[in-house]
Amino acid sequence: MPEIACINGEFLPLEQALVHVEDRGFQFADAVYEVFRTYHGKLFAVREHLQRLDRSLRAIALQPAFTSAQLETLLDEAVRRASFPEALLYMQISRGQARRHRGLPAHAQPTLVITVRQLESSAPLRQTGVKVITVPDQRWARCDIKSVALLVNVLAYNAARQAGADDALFCDADGTVHEATAGNLFIVVAGKLITPPAGPKLLAGVTRDKIVQLTGATERPVKRAELLAADEIFLTSTTAEAVPVIAVDGQPIGPGRPGPRAAAVYEQFVRTYAGGQ
Ligand code: PDD
């Protein structure tokens, strides 16, 4: 099956898809993005992802050339052309190509890029769970915008890998924990499901929001000390769904293996949204 791309509405093989070196996405990370997936060949929560994209675009005053309805049509077409059993779709909209200057270009046409690949199943991670470390939250002050400025996320993820862990959790100096490098955080304390509240310090995940609706999880600040004492922790995202965390900074969480609540939330999530995979 072909890995394909779509640039400004035109479909082509992924390896032939090129963007100009003076694209502002490349030069300034002046761009926002979304990650979509399919279940059984159908896009999951496409409207919710497009709404968040619209919020991100407005937040950086970027007016794209395509309406949400047109973007949805392109996504459907991309899924159809690639025809992977389960697909991962990456969409980025940048402010376009312009002579490098930090001022907003008057005439640049925004660049729309969509890429489609086969989605790797998160099933192995649900079996083993993942280990995380906590890192100081040095990200910018608007983590609610799905900005492509992910350098700090990249560095934190790599610090985790070097420390023998799988991911990192961003933590303020006062110990408040916000989210992982590409996913949201839930903890289980005395049977209660808790997730940090939406706000500028984290990206409100579509997966997180669905799980809050499904489970009635409490949204309130979470401290690092609570993590270490939690019965269970799990991370959520479009691609990972719900993956249990078995250790934080080298300390086991609960018995140090994937717990029943994370598995139950995953089951409830896929039963509701993924046709019971
Ligand atoms: N990112 N927080 C951050 C920082 C993220 O990058 C993501 C997802 C999430 C979860 O959002 P959602 O449930 O809508 O996927 C939270 C995507 C998957 C990525 O960058 O690959």
PDB file of C-alpha atoms and ligand atoms in Angstrom:
ATOM      1  CA  MET A   1       0.000   0.000   0.000  1.00  0.00           C
ATOM      2  CA  PRO A   2       1.407   3.421  -0.827  1.00  0.00           C
ATOM      3  CA  GLU A   3       2.460   5.976   1.767  1.00  0.00           C
ATOM      4  CA  ILE A   4       1.051   9.152   0.291  1.00  0.00           C
ATOM      5  CA  ALA A   5       1.102  12.887   0.814  1.00  0.00           C
ATOM      6  CA  CYS A   6      -1.145  15.724  -0.153  1.00  0.00           C
ATOM      7  CA  ILE A   7       0.333  19.198  -0.635  1.00  0.00           C
ATOM      8  CA  ASN A   8      -2.133  22.057  -1.008  1.00  0.00           C
ATOM      9  CA  GLY A   9      -4.774  19.617  -2.224  1.00  0.00           C
ATOM     10  CA  GLU A  10      -2.580  17.663  -4.660  1.00  0.00           C
ATOM     11  CA  PHE A  11      -1.918  13.979  -3.937  1.00  0.00           C
ATOM     12  CA  LEU A  12       1.465  12.389  -4.625  1.00  0.00           C
ATOM     13  CA  PRO A  13       3.717   9.572  -3.331  1.00  0.00           C
ATOM     14  CA  LEU A  14       5.218  10.471   0.058  1.00  0.00           C
ATOM     15  CA  GLU A  15       8.825  10.337  -1.176  1.00  0.00           C
ATOM     16  CA  GLN A  16       8.072  12.933  -3.866  1.00  0.00           C
ATOM     17  CA  ALA A  17       6.410  15.402  -1.516  1.00  0.00           C
ATOM     18  CA  LEU A  18       8.570  18.512  -1.002  1.00  0.00           C
ATOM     19  CA  VAL A  19       8.089  21.870   0.717  1.00  0.00           C
ATOM     20  CA  HIS A  20      10.186  24.966  -0.029  1.00  0.00           C
ATOM     21  CA  VAL A  21      13.203  25.756   2.232  1.00  0.00           C
ATOM     22  CA  GLU A  22      11.724  29.168   2.954  1.00  0.00           C
ATOM     23  CA  ASP A  23       8.465  27.739   4.167  1.00  0.00           C
ATOM     24  CA  ARG A  24       7.723  29.407   7.503  1.00  0.00           C
ATOM     25  CA  GLY A  25       6.941  26.044   9.040  1.00  0.00           C
ATOM     26  CA  PHE A  26      10.569  25.049   8.412  1.00  0.00           C
ATOM     27  CA  GLN A  27      12.110  28.442   9.270  1.00  0.00           C
ATOM     28  CA  PHE A  28      10.074  29.489  12.293  1.00  0.00           C
ATOM     29  CA  ALA A  29       7.822  26.565  13.274  1.00  0.00           C
ATOM     30  CA  ASP A  30       5.155  29.093  12.179  1.00  0.00           C
ATOM     31  CA  ALA A  31       2.645  26.308  11.737  1.00  0.00           C
ATOM     32  CA  VAL A  32       0.109  24.184  13.581  1.00  0.00           C
ATOM     33  CA  TYR A  33      -0.787  20.522  13.181  1.00  0.00           C
ATOM     34  CA  GLU A  34      -3.169  17.682  13.931  1.00  0.00           C
ATOM     35  CA  VAL A  35      -2.774  13.919  14.082  1.00  0.00           C
ATOM     36  CA  PHE A  36      -5.755  11.822  12.981  1.00  0.00           C
ATOM     37  CA  ARG A  37      -6.310   8.090  12.869  1.00  0.00           C
ATOM     38  CA  THR A  38      -8.758   5.593  11.462  1.00  0.00           C
ATOM     39  CA  TYR A  39     -10.549   2.682  13.098  1.00  0.00           C
ATOM     40  CA  HIS A  40     -11.650   0.072  10.570  1.00  0.00           C
ATOM     41  CA  GLY A  41     -10.893   2.512   7.749  1.00  0.00           C
ATOM     42  CA  LYS A  42     -13.022   5.340   9.191  1.00  0.00           C
ATOM     43  CA  LEU A  43     -11.581   8.580  10.580  1.00  0.00           C
ATOM     44  CA  PHE A  44     -11.927   8.836  14.368  1.00  0.00           C
ATOM     45  CA  ALA A  45     -13.254  12.115  15.875  1.00  0.00           C
ATOM     46  CA  VAL A  46     -12.430  14.036  12.719  1.00  0.00           C
ATOM     47  CA  ARG A  47     -14.713  16.967  13.638  1.00  0.00           C
ATOM     48  CA  GLU A  48     -13.138  17.314  17.091  1.00  0.00           C
ATOM     49  CA  HIS A  49      -9.628  17.333  15.589  1.00  0.00           C
ATOM     50  CA  LEU A  50     -10.661  19.869  12.935  1.00  0.00           C
ATOM     51  CA  GLN A  51     -12.238  22.082  15.608  1.00  0.00           C
ATOM     52  CA  ARG A  52      -8.999  22.041  17.588  1.00  0.00           C
ATOM     53  CA  LEU A  53      -7.071  22.814  14.385  1.00  0.00           C
ATOM     54  CA  ASP A  54      -9.389  25.770  13.823  1.00  0.00           C
ATOM     55  CA  ARG A  55      -8.697  26.999  17.378  1.00  0.00           C
ATOM     56  CA  SER A  56      -4.935  26.627  16.853  1.00  0.00           C
ATOM     57  CA  LEU A  57      -5.134  28.476  13.505  1.00  0.00           C
ATOM     58  CA  ARG A  58      -7.119  31.343  15.046  1.00  0.00           C
ATOM     59  CA  ALA A  59      -4.709  31.527  17.982  1.00  0.00           C
ATOM     60  CA  ILE A  60      -1.816  32.238  15.588  1.00  0.00           C
ATOM     61  CA  ALA A  61      -3.938  34.368  13.186  1.00  0.00           C
ATOM     62  CA  LEU A  62      -3.456  31.996  10.263  1.00  0.00           C
ATOM     63  CA  GLN A  63      -6.230  31.892   7.694  1.00  0.00           C
ATOM     64  CA  PRO A  64      -5.903  28.655   5.698  1.00  0.00           C
ATOM     65  CA  ALA A  65      -6.883  28.293   2.047  1.00  0.00           C
ATOM     66  CA  PHE A  66      -9.212  25.377   2.874  1.00  0.00           C
ATOM     67  CA  THR A  67     -12.379  25.287   4.952  1.00  0.00           C
ATOM     68  CA  SER A  68     -12.849  22.586   7.597  1.00  0.00           C
ATOM     69  CA  ALA A  69     -15.292  20.853   5.240  1.00  0.00           C
ATOM     70  CA  GLN A  70     -12.685  20.856   2.457  1.00  0.00           C
ATOM     71  CA  LEU A  71     -10.035  19.539   4.849  1.00  0.00           C
ATOM     72  CA  GLU A  72     -12.379  16.729   5.865  1.00  0.00           C
ATOM     73  CA  THR A  73     -12.917  15.833   2.209  1.00  0.00           C
ATOM     74  CA  LEU A  74      -9.147  15.736   1.642  1.00  0.00           C
ATOM     75  CA  LEU A  75      -8.670  13.521   4.700  1.00  0.00           C
ATOM     76  CA  ASP A  76     -11.363  11.114   3.460  1.00  0.00           C
ATOM     77  CA  GLU A  77      -9.706  11.054   0.049  1.00  0.00           C
ATOM     78  CA  ALA A  78      -6.283  10.430   1.633  1.00  0.00           C
ATOM     79  CA  VAL A  79      -7.670   7.494   3.646  1.00  0.00           C
ATOM     80  CA  ARG A  80      -9.307   6.077   0.523  1.00  0.00           C
ATOM     81  CA  ARG A  81      -6.166   6.396  -1.639  1.00  0.00           C
ATOM     82  CA  ALA A  82      -3.761   4.971   0.934  1.00  0.00           C
ATOM     83  CA  SER A  83      -6.200   2.196   1.940  1.00  0.00           C
ATOM     84  CA  PHE A  84      -4.216   1.022   4.945  1.00  0.00           C
ATOM     85  CA  PRO A  85      -6.266  -1.156   7.303  1.00  0.00           C
ATOM     86  CA  GLU A  86      -5.505   1.424  10.024  1.00  0.00           C
ATOM     87  CA  ALA A  87      -4.005   4.751   9.012  1.00  0.00           C
ATOM     88  CA  LEU A  88      -2.156   7.568  10.787  1.00  0.00           C
ATOM     89  CA  LEU A  89      -2.703  10.958   9.151  1.00  0.00           C
ATOM     90  CA  TYR A  90      -0.526  13.972   9.923  1.00  0.00           C
ATOM     91  CA  MET A  91      -1.799  17.393   8.857  1.00  0.00           C
ATOM     92  CA  GLN A  92       0.278  20.565   9.078  1.00  0.00           C
ATOM     93  CA  ILE A  93      -0.696  24.061   7.999  1.00  0.00           C
ATOM     94  CA  SER A  94       2.109  26.618   7.875  1.00  0.00           C
ATOM     95  CA  ARG A  95       1.979  30.315   7.100  1.00  0.00           C
ATOM     96  CA  GLY A  96       3.555  29.459   3.748  1.00  0.00           C
ATOM     97  CA  GLN A  97       6.604  30.420   1.774  1.00  0.00           C
ATOM     98  CA  ALA A  98       8.057  33.915   2.190  1.00  0.00           C
ATOM     99  CA  ARG A  99      11.436  35.680   2.366  1.00  0.00           C
ATOM    100  CA  ARG A 100      12.747  34.988   5.848  1.00  0.00           C
ATOM    101  CA  HIS A 101      11.577  37.770   8.147  1.00  0.00           C
ATOM    102  CA  ARG A 102       9.869  37.540  11.497  1.00  0.00           C
ATOM    103  CA  GLY A 103       7.087  39.915  10.405  1.00  0.00           C
ATOM    104  CA  LEU A 104       3.951  38.239   9.101  1.00  0.00           C
ATOM    105  CA  PRO A 105       4.167  38.031   5.291  1.00  0.00           C
ATOM    106  CA  ALA A 106       1.525  40.057   3.463  1.00  0.00           C
ATOM    107  CA  HIS A 107       1.009  37.708   0.525  1.00  0.00           C
ATOM    108  CA  ALA A 108       2.157  34.209   1.503  1.00  0.00           C
ATOM    109  CA  GLN A 109      -0.203  31.339   0.673  1.00  0.00           C
ATOM    110  CA  PRO A 110      -0.491  28.950   3.629  1.00  0.00           C
ATOM    111  CA  THR A 111       1.018  25.507   2.989  1.00  0.00           C
ATOM    112  CA  LEU A 112      -1.161  22.488   3.691  1.00  0.00           C
ATOM    113  CA  VAL A 113       0.594  19.138   4.073  1.00  0.00           C
ATOM    114  CA  ILE A 114      -1.100  15.822   4.806  1.00  0.00           C
ATOM    115  CA  THR A 115       0.862  12.580   5.085  1.00  0.00           C
ATOM    116  CA  VAL A 116      -0.599   9.108   5.494  1.00  0.00           C
ATOM    117  CA  ARG A 117       1.177   6.090   6.917  1.00  0.00           C
ATOM    118  CA  GLN A 118       0.179   2.778   8.333  1.00  0.00           C
ATOM    119  CA  LEU A 119      -0.665   3.112  12.039  1.00  0.00           C
ATOM    120  CA  GLU A 120       1.431   1.027  14.418  1.00  0.00           C
ATOM    121  CA  SER A 121      -0.777  -0.694  16.962  1.00  0.00           C
ATOM    122  CA  SER A 122      -0.439   0.427  20.592  1.00  0.00           C
ATOM    123  CA  ALA A 123      -1.273  -3.134  21.748  1.00  0.00           C
ATOM    124  CA  PRO A 124       2.328  -4.135  22.697  1.00  0.00           C
ATOM    125  CA  LEU A 125       2.647  -1.050  24.946  1.00  0.00           C
ATOM    126  CA  ARG A 126      -0.616  -1.849  26.681  1.00  0.00           C
ATOM    127  CA  GLN A 127       0.789  -5.259  27.561  1.00  0.00           C
ATOM    128  CA  THR A 128       4.140  -4.051  28.920  1.00  0.00           C
ATOM    129  CA  GLY A 129       3.280  -0.527  30.087  1.00  0.00           C
ATOM    130  CA  VAL A 130       5.845   2.255  29.807  1.00  0.00           C
ATOM    131  CA  LYS A 131       8.357   3.900  32.123  1.00  0.00           C
ATOM    132  CA  VAL A 132       8.487   7.686  32.365  1.00  0.00           C
ATOM    133  CA  ILE A 133      10.717  10.318  33.925  1.00  0.00           C
ATOM    134  CA  THR A 134       9.664  13.798  35.070  1.00  0.00           C
ATOM    135  CA  VAL A 135      11.367  16.830  33.481  1.00  0.00           C
ATOM    136  CA  PRO A 136      11.117  20.591  34.175  1.00  0.00           C
ATOM    137  CA  ASP A 137       8.384  22.085  31.970  1.00  0.00           C
ATOM    138  CA  GLN A 138      10.429  24.422  29.773  1.00  0.00           C
ATOM    139  CA  ARG A 139       7.836  24.558  27.035  1.00  0.00           C
ATOM    140  CA  TRP A 140       6.275  27.825  26.023  1.00  0.00           C
ATOM    141  CA  ALA A 141       3.291  29.375  27.775  1.00  0.00           C
ATOM    142  CA  ARG A 142       0.649  28.253  25.220  1.00  0.00           C
ATOM    143  CA  CYS A 143       0.795  24.456  25.256  1.00  0.00           C
ATOM    144  CA  ASP A 144      -2.940  24.464  24.445  1.00  0.00           C
ATOM    145  CA  ILE A 145      -2.068  25.444  20.851  1.00  0.00           C
ATOM    146  CA  LYS A 146      -1.091  22.383  18.815  1.00  0.00           C
ATOM    147  CA  SER A 147       2.021  24.194  17.575  1.00  0.00           C
ATOM    148  CA  VAL A 148       4.759  22.398  15.668  1.00  0.00           C
ATOM    149  CA  ALA A 149       7.315  24.107  17.973  1.00  0.00           C
ATOM    150  CA  LEU A 150       8.141  20.789  19.610  1.00  0.00           C
ATOM    151  CA  LEU A 151      11.894  21.135  20.243  1.00  0.00           C
ATOM    152  CA  VAL A 152      11.500  20.952  24.027  1.00  0.00           C
ATOM    153  CA  ASN A 153       9.239  17.903  23.615  1.00  0.00           C
ATOM    154  CA  VAL A 154      11.868  16.272  21.388  1.00  0.00           C
ATOM    155  CA  LEU A 155      14.634  16.964  23.933  1.00  0.00           C
ATOM    156  CA  ALA A 156      12.521  15.689  26.844  1.00  0.00           C
ATOM    157  CA  TYR A 157      11.578  12.505  24.977  1.00  0.00           C
ATOM    158  CA  ASN A 158      15.236  11.844  24.184  1.00  0.00           C
ATOM    159  CA  ALA A 159      16.274  12.529  27.789  1.00  0.00           C
ATOM    160  CA  ALA A 160      13.725   9.877  28.802  1.00  0.00           C
ATOM    161  CA  ARG A 161      15.131   7.369  26.305  1.00  0.00           C
ATOM    162  CA  GLN A 162      18.662   8.035  27.533  1.00  0.00           C
ATOM    163  CA  ALA A 163      17.486   7.480  31.114  1.00  0.00           C
ATOM    164  CA  GLY A 164      16.131   4.058  30.107  1.00  0.00           C
ATOM    165  CA  ALA A 165      12.494   5.263  30.164  1.00  0.00           C
ATOM    166  CA  ASP A 166       9.924   5.550  27.393  1.00  0.00           C
ATOM    167  CA  ASP A 167       8.572   9.064  27.858  1.00  0.00           C
ATOM    168  CA  ALA A 168       8.779  12.187  30.013  1.00  0.00           C
ATOM    169  CA  LEU A 169       6.182  14.123  32.008  1.00  0.00           C
ATOM    170  CA  PHE A 170       6.421  17.911  32.070  1.00  0.00           C
ATOM    171  CA  CYS A 171       6.542  19.206  35.642  1.00  0.00           C
ATOM    172  CA  ASP A 172       6.536  22.778  37.028  1.00  0.00           C
ATOM    173  CA  ALA A 173       9.006  23.850  39.736  1.00  0.00           C
ATOM    174  CA  ASP A 174       6.199  23.560  42.335  1.00  0.00           C
ATOM    175  CA  GLY A 175       5.712  19.905  41.359  1.00  0.00           C
ATOM    176  CA  THR A 176       2.559  20.362  39.248  1.00  0.00           C
ATOM    177  CA  VAL A 177       2.554  17.787  36.451  1.00  0.00           C
ATOM    178  CA  HIS A 178       0.897  18.651  33.143  1.00  0.00           C
ATOM    179  CA  GLU A 179       1.257  15.993  30.447  1.00  0.00           C
ATOM    180  CA  ALA A 180       3.676  13.755  28.558  1.00  0.00           C
ATOM    181  CA  THR A 181       5.675  14.733  25.457  1.00  0.00           C
ATOM    182  CA  ALA A 182       2.863  13.642  23.105  1.00  0.00           C
ATOM    183  CA  GLY A 183       0.019  12.557  25.339  1.00  0.00           C
ATOM    184  CA  ASN A 184      -2.162  13.428  28.317  1.00  0.00           C
ATOM    185  CA  LEU A 185      -1.977  12.009  31.801  1.00  0.00           C
ATOM    186  CA  PHE A 186      -4.525  10.219  34.017  1.00  0.00           C
ATOM    187  CA  ILE A 187      -3.939   8.893  37.519  1.00  0.00           C
ATOM    188  CA  VAL A 188      -6.001   6.538  39.661  1.00  0.00           C
ATOM    189  CA  VAL A 189      -6.146   7.380  43.390  1.00  0.00           C
ATOM    190  CA  ALA A 190      -8.432   5.429  45.734  1.00  0.00           C
ATOM    191  CA  GLY A 191     -10.535   4.304  42.786  1.00  0.00           C
ATOM    192  CA  LYS A 192     -10.908   7.860  41.423  1.00  0.00           C
ATOM    193  CA  LEU A 193      -9.747   8.829  37.944  1.00  0.00           C
ATOM    194  CA  ILE A 194      -8.008  12.221  37.854  1.00  0.00           C
ATOM    195  CA  THR A 195      -6.494  14.234  34.993  1.00  0.00           C
ATOM    196  CA  PRO A 196      -4.842  17.676  35.018  1.00  0.00           C
ATOM    197  CA  PRO A 197      -7.255  20.449  33.974  1.00  0.00           C
ATOM    198  CA  ALA A 198      -7.327  21.926  30.472  1.00  0.00           C
ATOM    199  CA  GLY A 199      -5.600  25.307  30.253  1.00  0.00           C
ATOM    200  CA  PRO A 200      -2.506  26.894  28.720  1.00  0.00           C
ATOM    201  CA  LYS A 201      -0.129  24.336  30.267  1.00  0.00           C
ATOM    202  CA  LEU A 202      -1.346  21.333  28.285  1.00  0.00           C
ATOM    203  CA  LEU A 203      -2.906  20.290  25.019  1.00  0.00           C
ATOM    204  CA  ALA A 204      -6.493  19.190  25.611  1.00  0.00           C
ATOM    205  CA  GLY A 205      -6.326  15.847  23.814  1.00  0.00           C
ATOM    206  CA  VAL A 206      -9.297  14.618  21.833  1.00  0.00           C
ATOM    207  CA  THR A 207      -8.670  11.206  23.448  1.00  0.00           C
ATOM    208  CA  ARG A 208      -8.447  12.803  26.918  1.00  0.00           C
ATOM    209  CA  ASP A 209     -11.712  14.683  26.410  1.00  0.00           C
ATOM    210  CA  LYS A 210     -13.512  11.520  25.238  1.00  0.00           C
ATOM    211  CA  ILE A 211     -12.225   9.581  28.260  1.00  0.00           C
ATOM    212  CA  VAL A 212     -13.315  12.367  30.637  1.00  0.00           C
ATOM    213  CA  GLN A 213     -16.802  12.254  29.073  1.00  0.00           C
ATOM    214  CA  LEU A 214     -16.947   8.453  29.241  1.00  0.00           C
ATOM    215  CA  THR A 215     -15.671   8.033  32.786  1.00  0.00           C
ATOM    216  CA  GLY A 216     -16.545  11.297  34.536  1.00  0.00           C
ATOM    217  CA  ALA A 217     -12.870  11.655  35.515  1.00  0.00           C
ATOM    218  CA  THR A 218     -12.093  14.592  37.792  1.00  0.00           C
ATOM    219  CA  GLU A 219     -10.116  17.440  36.233  1.00  0.00           C
ATOM    220  CA  ARG A 220      -7.819  18.984  38.830  1.00  0.00           C
ATOM    221  CA  PRO A 221      -4.129  19.803  39.284  1.00  0.00           C
ATOM    222  CA  VAL A 222      -1.867  16.799  39.912  1.00  0.00           C
ATOM    223  CA  LYS A 223       1.423  16.932  41.842  1.00  0.00           C
ATOM    224  CA  ARG A 224       4.489  14.788  41.258  1.00  0.00           C
ATOM    225  CA  ALA A 225       4.203  13.337  44.798  1.00  0.00           C
ATOM    226  CA  GLU A 226       0.693  12.105  43.945  1.00  0.00           C
ATOM    227  CA  LEU A 227       2.016  10.321  40.887  1.00  0.00           C
ATOM    228  CA  LEU A 228       4.419   8.299  42.947  1.00  0.00           C
ATOM    229  CA  ALA A 229       1.660   7.312  45.378  1.00  0.00           C
ATOM    230  CA  ALA A 230      -0.954   6.627  42.665  1.00  0.00           C
ATOM    231  CA  ASP A 231      -2.462   3.150  42.216  1.00  0.00           C
ATOM    232  CA  GLU A 232      -2.215   3.537  38.441  1.00  0.00           C
ATOM    233  CA  ILE A 233      -1.153   6.041  35.810  1.00  0.00           C
ATOM    234  CA  PHE A 234      -1.837   6.014  32.093  1.00  0.00           C
ATOM    235  CA  LEU A 235      -1.143   8.207  29.081  1.00  0.00           C
ATOM    236  CA  THR A 236      -3.603   8.943  26.290  1.00  0.00           C
ATOM    237  CA  SER A 237      -3.334  10.078  22.678  1.00  0.00           C
ATOM    238  CA  THR A 238      -4.802   9.404  19.260  1.00  0.00           C
ATOM    239  CA  THR A 239      -2.024   6.957  18.446  1.00  0.00           C
ATOM    240  CA  ALA A 240      -1.309   5.405  21.860  1.00  0.00           C
ATOM    241  CA  GLU A 241      -5.003   5.329  22.977  1.00  0.00           C
ATOM    242  CA  ALA A 242      -4.446   4.490  26.693  1.00  0.00           C
ATOM    243  CA  VAL A 243      -1.029   3.170  27.695  1.00  0.00           C
ATOM    244  CA  PRO A 244      -0.236   2.267  31.321  1.00  0.00           C
ATOM    245  CA  VAL A 245       2.762   3.835  33.064  1.00  0.00           C
ATOM    246  CA  ILE A 246       4.569   1.326  35.268  1.00  0.00           C
ATOM    247  CA  ALA A 247       7.361   3.538  36.653  1.00  0.00           C
ATOM    248  CA  VAL A 248       8.055   7.238  37.246  1.00  0.00           C
ATOM    249  CA  ASP A 249      11.644   8.382  37.775  1.00  0.00           C
ATOM    250  CA  GLY A 250      12.640   4.784  38.435  1.00  0.00           C
ATOM    251  CA  GLN A 251       9.981   4.175  41.116  1.00  0.00           C
ATOM    252  CA  PRO A 252       7.367   1.520  40.405  1.00  0.00           C
ATOM    253  CA  ILE A 253       3.723   2.624  40.250  1.00  0.00           C
ATOM    254  CA  GLY A 254       1.514   0.232  42.235  1.00  0.00           C
ATOM    255  CA  PRO A 255       2.936  -3.261  41.686  1.00  0.00           C
ATOM    256  CA  GLY A 256       4.989  -1.999  38.720  1.00  0.00           C
ATOM    257  CA  ARG A 257       2.903  -3.618  36.001  1.00  0.00           C
ATOM    258  CA  PRO A 258      -0.062  -2.501  33.862  1.00  0.00           C
ATOM    259  CA  GLY A 259      -3.129  -2.130  36.059  1.00  0.00           C
ATOM    260  CA  PRO A 260      -6.784  -3.129  35.649  1.00  0.00           C
ATOM    261  CA  ARG A 261      -8.231   0.394  35.529  1.00  0.00           C
ATOM    262  CA  ALA A 262      -6.110   1.466  32.537  1.00  0.00           C
ATOM    263  CA  ALA A 263      -7.188  -1.717  30.745  1.00  0.00           C
ATOM    264  CA  ALA A 264     -10.848  -1.084  31.612  1.00  0.00           C
ATOM    265  CA  VAL A 265     -10.703   2.518  30.371  1.00  0.00           C
ATOM    266  CA  TYR A 266      -9.049   1.331  27.154  1.00  0.00           C
ATOM    267  CA  GLU A 267     -11.783  -1.306  26.676  1.00  0.00           C
ATOM    268  CA  GLN A 268     -14.526   1.248  27.288  1.00  0.00           C
ATOM    269  CA  PHE A 269     -12.872   3.709  24.888  1.00  0.00           C
ATOM    270  CA  VAL A 270     -12.484   1.269  21.992  1.00  0.00           C
ATOM    271  CA  ARG A 271     -15.910  -0.256  22.576  1.00  0.00           C
ATOM    272  CA  THR A 272     -17.425   3.206  22.261  1.00  0.00           C
ATOM    273  CA  TYR A 273     -15.335   4.678  19.474  1.00  0.00           C
ATOM    274  CA  ALA A 274     -13.403   1.980  17.643  1.00  0.00           C
ATOM    275  CA  GLY A 275     -16.074  -0.601  17.045  1.00  0.00           C
ATOM    276  CA  GLY A 276     -14.707  -2.787  19.884  1.00  0.00           C
ATOM    277  CA  GLN A 277     -11.218  -3.585  18.606  1.00  0.00           C
TER     278      GLN A 277
HETATM  279  N1  PDD B   1       0.036  14.440  19.808  1.00  0.00           N
HETATM  280  N2  PDD B   1      -0.439  16.433  24.479  1.00  0.00           N
HETATM  281  C1  PDD B   1       0.513  16.596  23.533  1.00  0.00           C
HETATM  282  C2  PDD B   1       1.699  17.463  23.832  1.00  0.00           C
HETATM  283  C3  PDD B   1       0.385  15.932  22.294  1.00  0.00           C
HETATM  284  O1  PDD B   1       1.326  16.099  21.349  1.00  0.00           O
HETATM  285  C4  PDD B   1      -0.734  15.068  22.073  1.00  0.00           C
HETATM  286  C5  PDD B   1      -0.932  14.300  20.793  1.00  0.00           C
HETATM  287  C6  PDD B   1      -1.697  14.953  23.097  1.00  0.00           C
HETATM  288  C7  PDD B   1      -2.932  14.057  22.936  1.00  0.00           C
HETATM  289  O2  PDD B   1      -3.853  14.606  22.004  1.00  0.00           O
HETATM  290  P1  PDD B   1      -4.875  13.678  21.153  1.00  0.00           P
HETATM  291  O3  PDD B   1      -5.543  12.776  22.114  1.00  0.00           O
HETATM  292  O4  PDD B   1      -5.800  14.668  20.531  1.00  0.00           O
HETATM  293  O5  PDD B   1      -4.046  12.914  20.136  1.00  0.00           O
HETATM  294  C8  PDD B   1      -1.520  15.649  24.282  1.00  0.00           C
HETATM  295  C9  PDD B   1       0.029  13.705  18.558  1.00  0.00           C
HETATM  296  C10 PDD B   1      -0.571  12.341  18.618  1.00  0.00           C
HETATM  297  C11 PDD B   1       1.442  13.733  17.973  1.00  0.00           C
HETATM  298  O6  PDD B   1       2.099  14.741  18.122  1.00  0.00           O
HETATM  299  O7  PDD B   1       1.861  12.749  17.341  1.00  0.00           O
END
